[in-house]
mmCIF file of N, CA and C in Angstrom:
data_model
loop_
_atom_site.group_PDB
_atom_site.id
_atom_site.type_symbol
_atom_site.label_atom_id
_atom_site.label_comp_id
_atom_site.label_asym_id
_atom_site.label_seq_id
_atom_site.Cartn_x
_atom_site.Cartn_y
_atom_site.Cartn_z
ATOM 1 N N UNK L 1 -45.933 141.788 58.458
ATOM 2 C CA UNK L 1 -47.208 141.135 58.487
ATOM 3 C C UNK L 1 -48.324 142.082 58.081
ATOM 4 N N UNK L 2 -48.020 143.669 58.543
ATOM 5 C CA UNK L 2 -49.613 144.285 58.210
ATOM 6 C C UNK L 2 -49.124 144.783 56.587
ATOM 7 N N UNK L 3 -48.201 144.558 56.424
ATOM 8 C CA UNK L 3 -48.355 145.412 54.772
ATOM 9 C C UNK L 3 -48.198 144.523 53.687
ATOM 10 N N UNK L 4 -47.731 143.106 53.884
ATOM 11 C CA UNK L 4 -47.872 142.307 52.997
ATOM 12 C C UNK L 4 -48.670 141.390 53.161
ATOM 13 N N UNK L 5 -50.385 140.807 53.538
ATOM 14 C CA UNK L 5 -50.766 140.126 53.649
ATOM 15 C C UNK L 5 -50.605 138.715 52.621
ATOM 16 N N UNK L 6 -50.313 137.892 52.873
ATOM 17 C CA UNK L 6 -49.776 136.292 51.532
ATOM 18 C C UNK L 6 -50.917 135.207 52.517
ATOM 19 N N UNK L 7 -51.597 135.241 53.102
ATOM 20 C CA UNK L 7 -51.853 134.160 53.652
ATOM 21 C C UNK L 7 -53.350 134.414 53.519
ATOM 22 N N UNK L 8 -54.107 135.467 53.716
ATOM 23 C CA UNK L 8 -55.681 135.734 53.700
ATOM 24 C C UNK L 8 -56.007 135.551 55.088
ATOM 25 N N UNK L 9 -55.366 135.728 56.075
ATOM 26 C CA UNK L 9 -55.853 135.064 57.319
ATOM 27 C C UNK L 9 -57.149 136.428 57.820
ATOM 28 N N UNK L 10 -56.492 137.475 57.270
ATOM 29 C CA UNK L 10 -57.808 138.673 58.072
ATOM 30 C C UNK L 10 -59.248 138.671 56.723
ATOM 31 N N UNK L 11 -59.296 138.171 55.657
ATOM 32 C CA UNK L 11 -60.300 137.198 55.051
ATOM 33 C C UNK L 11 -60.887 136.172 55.740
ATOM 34 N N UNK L 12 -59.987 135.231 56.543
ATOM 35 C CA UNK L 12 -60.709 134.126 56.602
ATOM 36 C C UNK L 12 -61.106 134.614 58.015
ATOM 37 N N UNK L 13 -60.999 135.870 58.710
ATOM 38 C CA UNK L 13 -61.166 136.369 60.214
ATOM 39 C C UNK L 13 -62.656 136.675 59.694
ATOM 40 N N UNK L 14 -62.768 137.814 58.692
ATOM 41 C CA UNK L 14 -63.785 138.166 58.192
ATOM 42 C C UNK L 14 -64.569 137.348 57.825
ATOM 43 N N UNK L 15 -64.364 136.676 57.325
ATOM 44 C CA UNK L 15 -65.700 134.993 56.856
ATOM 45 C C UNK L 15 -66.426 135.031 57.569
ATOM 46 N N UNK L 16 -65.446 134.860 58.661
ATOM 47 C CA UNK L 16 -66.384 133.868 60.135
ATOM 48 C C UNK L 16 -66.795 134.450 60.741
ATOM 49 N N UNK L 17 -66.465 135.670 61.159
ATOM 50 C CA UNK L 17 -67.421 136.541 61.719
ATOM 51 C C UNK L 17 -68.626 136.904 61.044
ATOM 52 N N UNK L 18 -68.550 136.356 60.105
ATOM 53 C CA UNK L 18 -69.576 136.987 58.980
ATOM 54 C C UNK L 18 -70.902 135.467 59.444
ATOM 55 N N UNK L 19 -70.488 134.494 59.956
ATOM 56 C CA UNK L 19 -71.429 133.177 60.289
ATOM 57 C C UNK L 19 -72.192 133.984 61.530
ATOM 58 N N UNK L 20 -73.548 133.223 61.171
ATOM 59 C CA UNK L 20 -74.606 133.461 61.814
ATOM 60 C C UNK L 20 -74.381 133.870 63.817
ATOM 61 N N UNK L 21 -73.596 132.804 64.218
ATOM 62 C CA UNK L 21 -73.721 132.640 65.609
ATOM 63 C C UNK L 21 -72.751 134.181 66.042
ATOM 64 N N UNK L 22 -71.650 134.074 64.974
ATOM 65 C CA UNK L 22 -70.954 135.227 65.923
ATOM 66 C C UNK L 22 -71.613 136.579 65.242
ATOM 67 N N UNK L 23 -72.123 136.600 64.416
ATOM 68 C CA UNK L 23 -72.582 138.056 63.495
ATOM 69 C C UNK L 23 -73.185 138.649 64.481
ATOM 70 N N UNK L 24 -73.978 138.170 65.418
ATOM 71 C CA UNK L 24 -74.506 139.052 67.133
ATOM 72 C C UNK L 24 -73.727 138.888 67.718
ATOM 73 N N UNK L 25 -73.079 137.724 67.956
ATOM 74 C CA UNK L 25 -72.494 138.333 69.447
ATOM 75 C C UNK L 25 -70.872 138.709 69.514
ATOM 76 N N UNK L 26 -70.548 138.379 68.261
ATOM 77 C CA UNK L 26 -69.003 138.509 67.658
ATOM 78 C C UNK L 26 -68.636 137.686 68.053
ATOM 79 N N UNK L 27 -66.857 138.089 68.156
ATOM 80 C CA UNK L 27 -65.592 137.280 68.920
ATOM 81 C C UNK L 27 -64.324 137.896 69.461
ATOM 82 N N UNK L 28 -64.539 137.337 70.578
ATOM 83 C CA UNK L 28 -62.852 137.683 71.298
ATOM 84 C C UNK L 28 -61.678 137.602 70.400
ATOM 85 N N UNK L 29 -60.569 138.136 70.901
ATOM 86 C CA UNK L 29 -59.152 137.401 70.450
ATOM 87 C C UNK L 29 -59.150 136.246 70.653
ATOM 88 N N UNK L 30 -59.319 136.181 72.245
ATOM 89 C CA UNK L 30 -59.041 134.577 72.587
ATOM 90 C C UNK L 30 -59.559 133.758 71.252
ATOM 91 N N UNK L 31 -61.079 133.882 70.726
ATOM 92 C CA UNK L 31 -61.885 132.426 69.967
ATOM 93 C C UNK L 31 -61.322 133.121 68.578
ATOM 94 N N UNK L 32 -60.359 134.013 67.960
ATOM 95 C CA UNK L 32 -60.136 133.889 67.034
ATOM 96 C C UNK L 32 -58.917 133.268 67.302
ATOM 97 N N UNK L 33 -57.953 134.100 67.963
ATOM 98 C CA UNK L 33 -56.424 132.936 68.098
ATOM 99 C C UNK L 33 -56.454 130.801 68.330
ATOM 100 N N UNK L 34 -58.074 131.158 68.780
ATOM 101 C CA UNK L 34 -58.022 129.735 69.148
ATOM 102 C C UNK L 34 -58.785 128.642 67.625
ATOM 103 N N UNK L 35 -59.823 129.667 67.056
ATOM 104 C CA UNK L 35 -60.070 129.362 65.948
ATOM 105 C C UNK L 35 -59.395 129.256 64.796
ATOM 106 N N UNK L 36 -58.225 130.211 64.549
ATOM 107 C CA UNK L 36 -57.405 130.198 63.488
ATOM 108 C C UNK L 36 -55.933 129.470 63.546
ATOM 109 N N UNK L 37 -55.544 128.899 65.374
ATOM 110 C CA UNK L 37 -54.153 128.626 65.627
ATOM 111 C C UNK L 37 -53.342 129.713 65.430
ATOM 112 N N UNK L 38 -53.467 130.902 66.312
ATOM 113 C CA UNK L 38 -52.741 131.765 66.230
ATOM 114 C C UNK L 38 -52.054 132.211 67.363
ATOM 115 N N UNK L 39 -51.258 132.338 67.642
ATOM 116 C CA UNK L 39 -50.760 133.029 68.894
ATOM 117 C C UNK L 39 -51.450 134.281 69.058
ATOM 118 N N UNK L 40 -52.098 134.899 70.235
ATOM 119 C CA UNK L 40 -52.510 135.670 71.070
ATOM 120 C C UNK L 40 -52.417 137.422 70.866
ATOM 121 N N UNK L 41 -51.497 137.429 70.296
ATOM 122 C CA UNK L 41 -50.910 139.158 70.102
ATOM 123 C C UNK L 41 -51.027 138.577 68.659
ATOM 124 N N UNK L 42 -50.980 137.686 67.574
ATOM 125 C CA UNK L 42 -51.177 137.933 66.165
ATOM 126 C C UNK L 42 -52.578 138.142 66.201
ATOM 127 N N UNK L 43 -53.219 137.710 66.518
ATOM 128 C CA UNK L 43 -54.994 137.615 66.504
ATOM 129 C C UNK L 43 -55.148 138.745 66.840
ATOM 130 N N UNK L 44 -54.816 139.323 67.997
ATOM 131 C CA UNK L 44 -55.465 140.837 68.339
ATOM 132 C C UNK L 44 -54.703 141.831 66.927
ATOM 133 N N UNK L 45 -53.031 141.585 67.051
ATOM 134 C CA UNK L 45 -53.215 142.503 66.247
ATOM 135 C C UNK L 45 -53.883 142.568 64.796
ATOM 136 N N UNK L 46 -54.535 141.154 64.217
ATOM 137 C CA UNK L 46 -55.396 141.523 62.749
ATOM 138 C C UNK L 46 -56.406 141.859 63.188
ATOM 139 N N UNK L 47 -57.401 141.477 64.081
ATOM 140 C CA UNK L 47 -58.414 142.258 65.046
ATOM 141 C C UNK L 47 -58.368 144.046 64.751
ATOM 142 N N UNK L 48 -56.984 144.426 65.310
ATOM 143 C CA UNK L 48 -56.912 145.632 65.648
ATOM 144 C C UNK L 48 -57.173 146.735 64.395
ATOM 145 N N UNK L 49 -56.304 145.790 63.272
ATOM 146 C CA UNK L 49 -55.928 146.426 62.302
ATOM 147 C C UNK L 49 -57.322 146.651 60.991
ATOM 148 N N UNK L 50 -58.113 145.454 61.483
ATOM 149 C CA UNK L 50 -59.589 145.143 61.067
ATOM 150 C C UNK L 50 -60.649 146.409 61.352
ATOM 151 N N UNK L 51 -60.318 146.564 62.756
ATOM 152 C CA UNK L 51 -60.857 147.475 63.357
ATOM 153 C C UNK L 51 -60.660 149.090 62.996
ATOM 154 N N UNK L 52 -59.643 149.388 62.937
ATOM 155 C CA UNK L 52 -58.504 150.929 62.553
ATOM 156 C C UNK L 52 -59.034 150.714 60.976
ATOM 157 N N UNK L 53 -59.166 150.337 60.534
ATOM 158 C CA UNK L 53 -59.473 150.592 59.067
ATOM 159 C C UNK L 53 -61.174 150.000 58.693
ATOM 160 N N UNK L 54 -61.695 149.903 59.563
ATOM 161 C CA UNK L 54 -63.163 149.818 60.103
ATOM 162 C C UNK L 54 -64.505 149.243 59.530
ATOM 163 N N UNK L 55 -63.648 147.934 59.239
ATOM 164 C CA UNK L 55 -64.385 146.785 58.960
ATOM 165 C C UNK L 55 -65.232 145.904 60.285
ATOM 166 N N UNK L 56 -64.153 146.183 61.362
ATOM 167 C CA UNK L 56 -64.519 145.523 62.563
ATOM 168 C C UNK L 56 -65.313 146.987 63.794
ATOM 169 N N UNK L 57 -66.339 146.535 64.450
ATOM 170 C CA UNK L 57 -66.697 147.351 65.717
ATOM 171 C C UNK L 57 -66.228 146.128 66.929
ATOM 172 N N UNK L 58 -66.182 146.959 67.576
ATOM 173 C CA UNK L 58 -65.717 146.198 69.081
ATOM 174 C C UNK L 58 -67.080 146.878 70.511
ATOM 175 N N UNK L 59 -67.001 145.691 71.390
ATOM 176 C CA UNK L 59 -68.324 146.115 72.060
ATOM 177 C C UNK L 59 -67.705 145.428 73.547
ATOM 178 N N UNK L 60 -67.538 146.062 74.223
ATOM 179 C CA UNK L 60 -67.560 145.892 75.683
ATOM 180 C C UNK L 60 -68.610 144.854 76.140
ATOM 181 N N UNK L 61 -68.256 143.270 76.675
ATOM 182 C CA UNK L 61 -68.848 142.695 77.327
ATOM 183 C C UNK L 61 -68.322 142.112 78.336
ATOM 184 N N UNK L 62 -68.716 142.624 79.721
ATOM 185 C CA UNK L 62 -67.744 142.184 81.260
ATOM 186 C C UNK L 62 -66.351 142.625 80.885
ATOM 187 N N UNK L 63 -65.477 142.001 80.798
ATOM 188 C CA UNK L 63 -64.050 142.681 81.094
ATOM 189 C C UNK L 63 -63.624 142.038 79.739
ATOM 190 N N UNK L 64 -64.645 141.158 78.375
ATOM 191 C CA UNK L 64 -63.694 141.320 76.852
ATOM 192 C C UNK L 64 -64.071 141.940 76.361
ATOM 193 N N UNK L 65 -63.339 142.515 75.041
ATOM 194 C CA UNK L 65 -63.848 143.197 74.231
ATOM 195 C C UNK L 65 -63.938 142.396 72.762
ATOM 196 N N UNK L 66 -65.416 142.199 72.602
ATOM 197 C CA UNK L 66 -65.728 141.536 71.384
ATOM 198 C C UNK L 66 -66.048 142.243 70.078
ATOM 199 N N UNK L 67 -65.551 141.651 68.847
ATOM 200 C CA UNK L 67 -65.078 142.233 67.663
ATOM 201 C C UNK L 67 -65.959 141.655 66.684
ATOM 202 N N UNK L 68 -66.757 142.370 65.828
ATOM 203 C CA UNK L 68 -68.046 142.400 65.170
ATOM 204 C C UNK L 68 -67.847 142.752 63.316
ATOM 205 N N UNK L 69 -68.671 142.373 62.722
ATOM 206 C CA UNK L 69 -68.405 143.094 61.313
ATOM 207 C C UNK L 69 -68.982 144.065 61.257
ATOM 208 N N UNK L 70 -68.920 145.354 60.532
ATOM 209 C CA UNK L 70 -69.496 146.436 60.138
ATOM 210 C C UNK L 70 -70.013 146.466 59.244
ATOM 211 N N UNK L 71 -71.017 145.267 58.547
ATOM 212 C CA UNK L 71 -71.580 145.644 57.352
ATOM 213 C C UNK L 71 -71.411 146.042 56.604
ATOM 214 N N UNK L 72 -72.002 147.443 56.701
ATOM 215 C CA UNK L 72 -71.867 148.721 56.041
ATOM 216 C C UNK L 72 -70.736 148.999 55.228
ATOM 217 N N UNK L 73 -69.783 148.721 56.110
ATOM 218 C CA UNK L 73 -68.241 149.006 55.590
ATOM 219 C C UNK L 73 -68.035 148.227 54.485
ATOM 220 N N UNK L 74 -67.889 146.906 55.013
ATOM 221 C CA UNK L 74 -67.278 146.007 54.228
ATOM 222 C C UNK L 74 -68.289 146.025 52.597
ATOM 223 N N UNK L 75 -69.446 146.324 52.218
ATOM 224 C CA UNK L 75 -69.873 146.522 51.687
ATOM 225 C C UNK L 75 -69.433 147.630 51.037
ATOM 226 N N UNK L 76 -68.826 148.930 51.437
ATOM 227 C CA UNK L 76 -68.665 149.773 50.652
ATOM 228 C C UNK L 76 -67.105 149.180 50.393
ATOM 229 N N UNK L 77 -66.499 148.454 51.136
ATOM 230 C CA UNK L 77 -65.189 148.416 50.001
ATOM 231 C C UNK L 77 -65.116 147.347 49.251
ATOM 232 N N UNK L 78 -65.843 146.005 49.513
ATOM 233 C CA UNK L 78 -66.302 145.405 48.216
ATOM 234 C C UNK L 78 -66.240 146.050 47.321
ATOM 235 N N UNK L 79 -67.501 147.236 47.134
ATOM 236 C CA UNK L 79 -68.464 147.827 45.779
ATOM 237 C C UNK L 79 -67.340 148.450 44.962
ATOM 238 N N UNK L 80 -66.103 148.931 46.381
ATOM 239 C CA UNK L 80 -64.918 149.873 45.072
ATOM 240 C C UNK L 80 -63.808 148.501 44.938
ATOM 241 N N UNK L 81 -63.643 147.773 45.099
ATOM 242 C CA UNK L 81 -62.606 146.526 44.500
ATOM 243 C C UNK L 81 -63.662 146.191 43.352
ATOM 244 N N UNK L 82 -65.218 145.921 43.414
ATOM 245 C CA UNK L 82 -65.840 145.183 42.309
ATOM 246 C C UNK L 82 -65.629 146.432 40.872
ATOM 247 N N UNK L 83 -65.065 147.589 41.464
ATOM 248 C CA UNK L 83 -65.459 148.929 40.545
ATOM 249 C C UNK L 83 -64.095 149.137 40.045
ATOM 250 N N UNK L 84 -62.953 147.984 40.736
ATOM 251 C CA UNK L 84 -61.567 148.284 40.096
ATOM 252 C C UNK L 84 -60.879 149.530 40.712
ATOM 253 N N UNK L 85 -61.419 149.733 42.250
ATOM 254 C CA UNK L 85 -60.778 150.649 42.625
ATOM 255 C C UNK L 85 -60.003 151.533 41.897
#
């Protein structure tokens, strides 16, 4: 699953985090597994893997940890795919 992506699902993770409501306050695993129909440990782990290669920040709120876009990032690896890496 992490080395052959065929489906776009950590794209379509990225989309939506990218919508207005969660771009502040993010999203759990829970509202992505529940948003995408995913089982529980697949969601965290594209979460995780989002995160480790640091597209995603994560932020301590009460006892979840919610998962955010990094802007910044995702912008700089756009600019090198638009540059033909």
């Amino acid at each position: 699953m992490l080395r052959t992506p065929v489906d776009g699902t950590r794209m379509h993770i990225l989309t939506w985090l990218k919508e207005p409501c969660r771009a502040q306050a993010g999203a759990t695993a829970e509202a992505v597994a529940t948003r995408f129909g995913l089982p529980h440990p697949v969601a965290l782990t594209h979460l995780r893997l989002l995160t480790a290669i640091g597209l995603l920040h994560t932020t301590r709120i009460g006892d979840r940890l919610h998962y955010r876009r990094d802007e910044v990032r995702v912008a700089e690896v756009a600019r090198r795919f638009e540059k033909g890496w």
